Short mmCIF file of C-alpha atoms in Angstrom, two decimals:
data_model
loop_
_atom_site.label_atom_id
_atom_site.label_comp_id
_atom_site.label_asym_id
_atom_site.label_seq_id
_atom_site.Cartn_x
_atom_site.Cartn_y
_atom_site.Cartn_z
CA UNK A 1 26.06 1.21 -9.00
CA UNK A 2 24.16 4.50 -9.16
CA UNK A 3 21.83 5.60 -6.14
CA UNK A 4 18.73 7.35 -5.86
CA UNK A 5 19.09 10.89 -4.48
CA UNK A 6 16.92 10.27 -2.01
CA UNK A 7 17.49 11.99 1.65
CA UNK A 8 17.52 10.15 5.04
CA UNK A 9 18.70 6.81 3.61
CA UNK A 10 21.66 4.95 4.11
CA UNK A 11 25.11 5.59 3.02
CA UNK A 12 26.33 3.77 0.08
CA UNK A 13 29.06 1.89 1.56
CA UNK A 14 25.91 -0.27 2.86
CA UNK A 15 24.51 -0.50 -0.51
CA UNK A 16 26.15 -3.83 -1.34
CA UNK A 17 25.12 -5.60 1.68
CA UNK A 18 21.75 -4.71 2.64
CA UNK A 19 20.13 -6.11 5.48
CA UNK A 20 17.90 -9.19 5.76
CA UNK A 21 15.00 -7.12 7.04
CA UNK A 22 15.16 -4.97 3.59
CA UNK A 23 14.80 -8.53 1.96
CA UNK A 24 12.26 -9.61 4.28
CA UNK A 25 10.11 -6.34 3.70
CA UNK A 26 10.35 -6.59 0.10
CA UNK A 27 9.29 -9.93 0.30
CA UNK A 28 6.13 -9.22 2.20
CA UNK A 29 5.55 -5.90 -0.32
CA UNK A 30 5.51 -8.05 -3.39
CA UNK A 31 2.82 -10.26 -1.37
CA UNK A 32 1.18 -7.17 -0.93
CA UNK A 33 1.22 -5.84 -4.24
CA UNK A 34 0.28 -9.20 -5.92
CA UNK A 35 -2.92 -9.01 -3.58
CA UNK A 36 -4.32 -6.03 -5.11
CA UNK A 37 -6.42 -7.53 -7.82
CA UNK A 38 -7.36 -10.24 -5.81
CA UNK A 39 -9.03 -8.18 -3.10
CA UNK A 40 -10.78 -6.06 -5.81
CA UNK A 41 -12.16 -9.10 -6.99
CA UNK A 42 -13.37 -10.17 -3.22
CA UNK A 43 -15.25 -7.02 -3.14
CA UNK A 44 -17.18 -7.96 -5.48
CA UNK A 45 -19.20 -4.99 -7.49
CA UNK A 46 -18.60 -2.59 -4.69
CA UNK A 47 -17.94 0.64 -6.78
CA UNK A 48 -14.69 1.50 -8.09
CA UNK A 49 -14.57 4.80 -7.07
CA UNK A 50 -15.69 4.17 -3.51
CA UNK A 51 -12.72 1.53 -2.97
CA UNK A 52 -10.47 3.75 -4.54
CA UNK A 53 -11.40 6.69 -2.08
CA UNK A 54 -11.13 3.76 0.82
CA UNK A 55 -7.70 2.89 -0.47
CA UNK A 56 -6.28 5.84 -0.46
CA UNK A 57 -7.88 7.63 2.60
CA UNK A 58 -6.67 4.63 4.48
CA UNK A 59 -3.00 5.05 3.26
CA UNK A 60 -3.47 8.63 4.24
CA UNK A 61 -5.01 8.36 7.66
CA UNK A 62 -2.29 5.67 8.46
CA UNK A 63 0.50 8.09 7.44
CA UNK A 64 -1.07 11.06 8.97
CA UNK A 65 0.24 10.98 12.54
CA UNK A 66 3.67 10.51 11.30
CA UNK A 67 3.61 13.53 8.95
CA UNK A 68 1.99 15.63 11.06
CA UNK A 69 4.53 15.06 14.08
CA UNK A 70 7.89 14.39 13.50
CA UNK A 71 7.70 14.89 9.89
CA UNK A 72 5.94 18.17 10.27
CA UNK A 73 8.96 20.55 10.00
CA UNK A 74 10.12 18.76 6.75
CA UNK A 75 6.79 19.23 5.25
CA UNK A 76 6.71 23.00 6.13
CA UNK A 77 10.30 23.01 4.44
CA UNK A 78 9.14 21.88 1.16
CA UNK A 79 8.68 24.36 -1.59
CA UNK A 80 5.67 25.76 -3.50
CA UNK A 81 7.01 23.82 -6.77
CA UNK A 82 7.37 20.63 -4.55
CA UNK A 83 3.97 20.83 -2.82
CA UNK A 84 2.35 21.76 -6.78
CA UNK A 85 4.10 18.45 -7.80
CA UNK A 86 3.09 16.57 -4.74
CA UNK A 87 -0.47 17.01 -4.80
CA UNK A 88 -0.76 16.95 -8.95
CA UNK A 89 1.32 13.53 -8.48
CA UNK A 90 -1.64 12.76 -5.87
CA UNK A 91 -4.32 13.99 -8.24
CA UNK A 92 -2.86 11.39 -11.05
CA UNK A 93 -2.25 8.68 -8.80
CA UNK A 94 -6.21 8.95 -7.59
CA UNK A 95 -7.18 8.67 -11.12
CA UNK A 96 -4.93 5.80 -11.44
CA UNK A 97 -6.41 3.73 -8.64
CA UNK A 98 -9.98 4.42 -9.84
CA UNK A 99 -8.90 3.06 -13.22
CA UNK A 100 -7.05 0.38 -12.19
CA UNK A 101 -9.79 -1.23 -9.85
CA UNK A 102 -12.57 -0.67 -12.45
CA UNK A 103 -10.38 -2.38 -14.97
CA UNK A 104 -10.12 -5.55 -12.54
CA UNK A 105 -13.61 -5.48 -12.30
CA UNK A 106 -14.22 -5.59 -15.93
CA UNK A 107 -11.23 -8.09 -17.20
CA UNK A 108 -9.39 -10.97 -15.90
CA UNK A 109 -7.14 -10.51 -12.83
CA UNK A 110 -4.13 -12.09 -15.02
CA UNK A 111 -4.87 -9.62 -18.10
CA UNK A 112 -5.57 -6.31 -15.73
CA UNK A 113 -2.31 -6.98 -13.79
CA UNK A 114 0.10 -7.59 -17.00
CA UNK A 115 -1.20 -4.47 -18.41
CA UNK A 116 -1.00 -2.41 -15.45
CA UNK A 117 2.58 -3.23 -15.34
CA UNK A 118 3.54 -1.70 -18.40
CA UNK A 119 4.28 1.78 -17.07
CA UNK A 120 7.99 1.64 -17.90
CA UNK A 121 7.01 1.36 -21.18
CA UNK A 122 4.90 4.49 -21.18
CA UNK A 123 7.56 6.15 -19.10
CA UNK A 124 10.07 5.71 -21.79
CA UNK A 125 7.40 7.07 -24.50
CA UNK A 126 6.53 10.03 -22.26
CA UNK A 127 10.10 10.92 -21.26
CA UNK A 128 10.97 11.20 -25.21
CA UNK A 129 7.62 13.16 -25.89
CA UNK A 130 7.93 15.62 -22.79
CA UNK A 131 11.58 15.60 -21.34
CA UNK A 132 13.35 15.08 -24.68
CA UNK A 133 14.97 11.78 -23.26
CA UNK A 134 15.37 9.84 -26.53
CA UNK A 135 14.73 6.04 -26.35
CA UNK A 136 17.34 3.63 -27.20
CA UNK A 137 17.19 1.11 -29.99
CA UNK A 138 16.77 -1.60 -27.25
CA UNK A 139 13.38 0.35 -25.68
CA UNK A 140 11.74 1.19 -28.87
CA UNK A 141 12.13 -2.73 -30.18
CA UNK A 142 10.84 -3.59 -26.57
CA UNK A 143 7.99 -1.19 -27.08
CA UNK A 144 7.23 -2.94 -29.99
CA UNK A 145 7.24 -6.32 -28.65
CA UNK A 146 5.14 -5.39 -25.70
CA UNK A 147 2.03 -3.89 -28.20
CA UNK A 148 2.45 -7.39 -30.10
CA UNK A 149 1.90 -9.13 -26.49
CA UNK A 150 -1.17 -6.91 -25.63
CA UNK A 151 -2.73 -7.55 -29.02
CA UNK A 152 -2.09 -11.34 -27.86
CA UNK A 153 -3.64 -10.90 -24.76
CA UNK A 154 -6.53 -8.85 -26.42
CA UNK A 155 -6.86 -11.76 -28.79
CA UNK A 156 -6.99 -14.27 -26.04
CA UNK A 157 -9.99 -12.92 -24.32
CA UNK A 158 -12.19 -12.61 -27.35
CA UNK A 159 -14.39 -14.81 -26.33
CA UNK A 160 -14.26 -14.05 -22.30
CA UNK A 161 -17.45 -11.78 -22.20
CA UNK A 162 -18.91 -14.73 -21.07
CA UNK A 163 -16.95 -14.84 -17.75
CA UNK A 164 -16.02 -11.15 -17.51
CA UNK A 165 -18.36 -8.21 -18.06
CA UNK A 166 -16.23 -6.44 -20.69
CA UNK A 167 -12.83 -7.93 -21.23
CA UNK A 168 -12.08 -5.36 -23.99
CA UNK A 169 -12.98 -2.38 -21.84
CA UNK A 170 -11.16 -3.58 -19.11
CA UNK A 171 -8.09 -4.04 -20.69
CA UNK A 172 -8.20 -0.76 -22.01
CA UNK A 173 -8.57 0.99 -19.05
CA UNK A 174 -5.86 -1.14 -17.24
CA UNK A 175 -3.49 0.04 -20.38
CA UNK A 176 -4.92 3.77 -19.18
CA UNK A 177 -4.04 3.03 -15.61
CA UNK A 178 -0.53 2.19 -16.55
CA UNK A 179 -0.01 5.75 -18.14
CA UNK A 180 -1.69 7.53 -15.53
CA UNK A 181 0.45 5.85 -12.81
CA UNK A 182 3.63 6.62 -15.20
CA UNK A 183 2.38 10.21 -15.39
CA UNK A 184 2.79 10.08 -11.59
CA UNK A 185 6.13 8.80 -11.35
CA UNK A 186 7.45 11.32 -13.40
CA UNK A 187 5.55 14.19 -11.43
CA UNK A 188 6.42 12.92 -8.08
CA UNK A 189 10.43 11.93 -9.27
CA UNK A 190 11.80 15.54 -8.38
CA UNK A 191 10.12 15.59 -4.87
CA UNK A 192 11.12 12.34 -3.85
CA UNK A 193 14.69 12.99 -4.22
CA UNK A 194 14.22 15.89 -1.78
CA UNK A 195 12.04 14.20 0.69
CA UNK A 196 11.64 11.17 2.98
CA UNK A 197 9.00 8.69 2.21
CA UNK A 198 6.65 10.27 4.61
CA UNK A 199 7.03 13.37 3.72
CA UNK A 200 6.20 13.12 -0.02
CA UNK A 201 3.88 10.03 0.28
CA UNK A 202 1.64 11.67 2.73
CA UNK A 203 0.62 14.61 0.58
CA UNK A 204 0.46 12.52 -2.56
CA UNK A 205 -2.03 10.38 -0.78
CA UNK A 206 -4.10 13.02 0.69
CA UNK A 207 -4.49 14.66 -2.46
CA UNK A 208 -5.19 11.03 -4.11
CA UNK A 209 -7.85 10.28 -1.41
CA UNK A 210 -9.38 14.13 -2.24
CA UNK A 211 -9.60 12.94 -5.81
CA UNK A 212 -11.29 9.92 -5.41
CA UNK A 213 -13.82 11.42 -2.73
CA UNK A 214 -14.47 14.11 -5.61
CA UNK A 215 -15.17 11.56 -8.10
CA UNK A 216 -17.57 9.77 -6.04
CA UNK A 217 -19.43 12.82 -5.49
CA UNK A 218 -19.56 13.70 -9.42
CA UNK A 219 -20.38 10.36 -10.31
CA UNK A 220 -22.97 9.89 -7.34
CA UNK A 221 -20.92 6.94 -5.78
CA UNK A 222 -21.61 6.46 -2.54
CA UNK A 223 -18.72 7.00 -0.08
CA UNK A 224 -19.87 4.20 2.40
CA UNK A 225 -19.54 0.65 2.39
CA UNK A 226 -20.81 -2.29 3.86
CA UNK A 227 -18.57 -3.71 6.93
CA UNK A 228 -17.00 -6.73 5.49
CA UNK A 229 -16.45 -4.66 1.85
CA UNK A 230 -15.13 -1.70 4.13
CA UNK A 231 -12.63 -4.37 5.77
CA UNK A 232 -11.49 -5.39 1.99
CA UNK A 233 -11.11 -1.68 0.90
CA UNK A 234 -8.81 -0.86 4.14
CA UNK A 235 -6.75 -3.89 3.08
CA UNK A 236 -6.06 -3.00 -0.26
CA UNK A 237 -4.76 0.54 1.58
CA UNK A 238 -2.95 -0.60 4.26
CA UNK A 239 -1.64 -3.88 2.29
CA UNK A 240 -0.72 -2.74 -1.52
CA UNK A 241 -0.82 0.92 -0.86
CA UNK A 242 1.52 0.90 2.70
CA UNK A 243 3.22 -2.18 2.72
CA UNK A 244 4.17 -2.66 -0.80
CA UNK A 245 5.01 1.12 -1.93
CA UNK A 246 6.86 1.58 1.40
CA UNK A 247 9.09 -1.48 1.16
CA UNK A 248 9.82 -0.18 -2.51
CA UNK A 249 10.47 3.11 -1.30
CA UNK A 250 12.64 1.94 1.75
CA UNK A 251 14.70 -0.66 -0.73
CA UNK A 252 15.93 2.21 -3.01
CA UNK A 253 18.51 2.94 -0.28
CA UNK A 254 19.86 -0.40 -0.57
CA UNK A 255 19.27 -1.46 -4.24
CA UNK A 256 19.47 -0.29 -7.51
CA UNK A 257 16.34 0.86 -9.15
CA UNK A 258 16.54 -1.44 -12.14
CA UNK A 259 16.47 -4.54 -9.45
CA UNK A 260 13.51 -3.40 -7.83
CA UNK A 261 11.94 -2.57 -11.30
CA UNK A 262 12.34 -6.60 -12.33
CA UNK A 263 11.21 -7.32 -8.73
CA UNK A 264 7.96 -5.85 -9.61
CA UNK A 265 7.09 -7.83 -12.06
CA UNK A 266 6.66 -10.71 -9.69
CA UNK A 267 3.24 -8.75 -9.25
CA UNK A 268 1.15 -10.26 -12.21
CA UNK A 269 3.00 -13.72 -11.76
CA UNK A 270 1.37 -13.95 -7.94
CA UNK A 271 -2.09 -12.27 -8.84
CA UNK A 272 -2.47 -14.63 -11.54
CA UNK A 273 -1.24 -17.64 -9.83
CA UNK A 274 -3.90 -16.68 -7.07
CA UNK A 275 -6.36 -15.73 -9.28
CA UNK A 276 -5.92 -19.08 -10.81
CA UNK A 277 -6.23 -21.14 -7.56
CA UNK A 278 -9.11 -19.29 -6.01
CA UNK A 279 -11.13 -17.98 -8.59
CA UNK A 280 -10.40 -20.46 -11.23
CA UNK A 281 -9.21 -17.67 -13.79
CA UNK A 282 -6.85 -19.87 -15.96
CA UNK A 283 -5.45 -17.92 -18.92
CA UNK A 284 -5.66 -19.58 -22.38
CA UNK A 285 -2.61 -20.67 -23.89
CA UNK A 286 -2.40 -17.74 -26.30
CA UNK A 287 -3.18 -15.58 -23.23
CA UNK A 288 -0.01 -16.89 -21.39
CA UNK A 289 2.17 -16.66 -24.07
CA UNK A 290 1.09 -12.94 -24.34
CA UNK A 291 1.54 -12.34 -20.77
CA UNK A 292 5.01 -13.31 -21.08
CA UNK A 293 5.81 -11.34 -24.27
CA UNK A 294 4.67 -8.47 -22.64
CA UNK A 295 6.40 -8.95 -19.13
CA UNK A 296 9.65 -9.83 -20.95
CA UNK A 297 9.48 -6.42 -23.11
CA UNK A 298 9.18 -4.75 -19.53
CA UNK A 299 12.27 -6.65 -18.22
CA UNK A 300 14.15 -5.64 -21.22
CA UNK A 301 13.50 -1.83 -20.91
CA UNK A 302 13.77 -1.66 -16.96
CA UNK A 303 16.77 -3.64 -17.00
CA UNK A 304 18.47 -1.13 -19.63
CA UNK A 305 17.19 2.04 -17.60
CA UNK A 306 20.12 1.32 -14.86
CA UNK A 307 22.24 -1.29 -16.29
#
């Protein structure tokens, strides 16, 4: 079993026996991830750029006391290259959140949640193009299968314009959000191996928040939200943003990345189940088959990476 090169984590002798707290945190993190599209739907027609700005700002502000306190020497010790990569990753992450929130507002929760989890497929493609990491036959086949599943999803929502503002555009933007988060992960991978979670995640989210705020100013979107919607936006940041990502970053010290990748596939399942009960968004038979095909393809790629 290979371990991530992440400083400040426990020794390899404990990896096979993760404490119960790690599993408990992961369970909370997965629920937090699954709540993300539901919270977006509850925010109604609030501007996507504004919601993204509040979400990323909430994470940056929550981590600031630790980042600028106990972790300040570590931040000061980061190289210029690490700062450039972290800030670049943050800009891309901000763009990802803006696209992700907009996609949920335009299409069904189930479709958006499934399509945005295709990032492992795009990471394989981007690695082949920019890092000369030739994908295996298994990965290549999985990408082809995922494309078929995505097409099935698109066809299943051909008549969804009556329920959703623009399903086709929303699905396309969700795929774009998956590409953006793939670029974010590739940019931040090297920095995360040399810095603790807070020392990496705080500048990333600070840059993401700045990007979203600039996006609001350029697009003319408001920076303020009504009180109830503001509470939902803060919940997006502290829930999926901090608890979700934080639990997975912590678990990397105990569990292989492939297992965590497979666990993350429960996000669209949880989101779809809640959407079906709460909002009555029940996918069609073709849509459910398409989702299953996409998730199976992602699982094949993720399990092959560290297997």
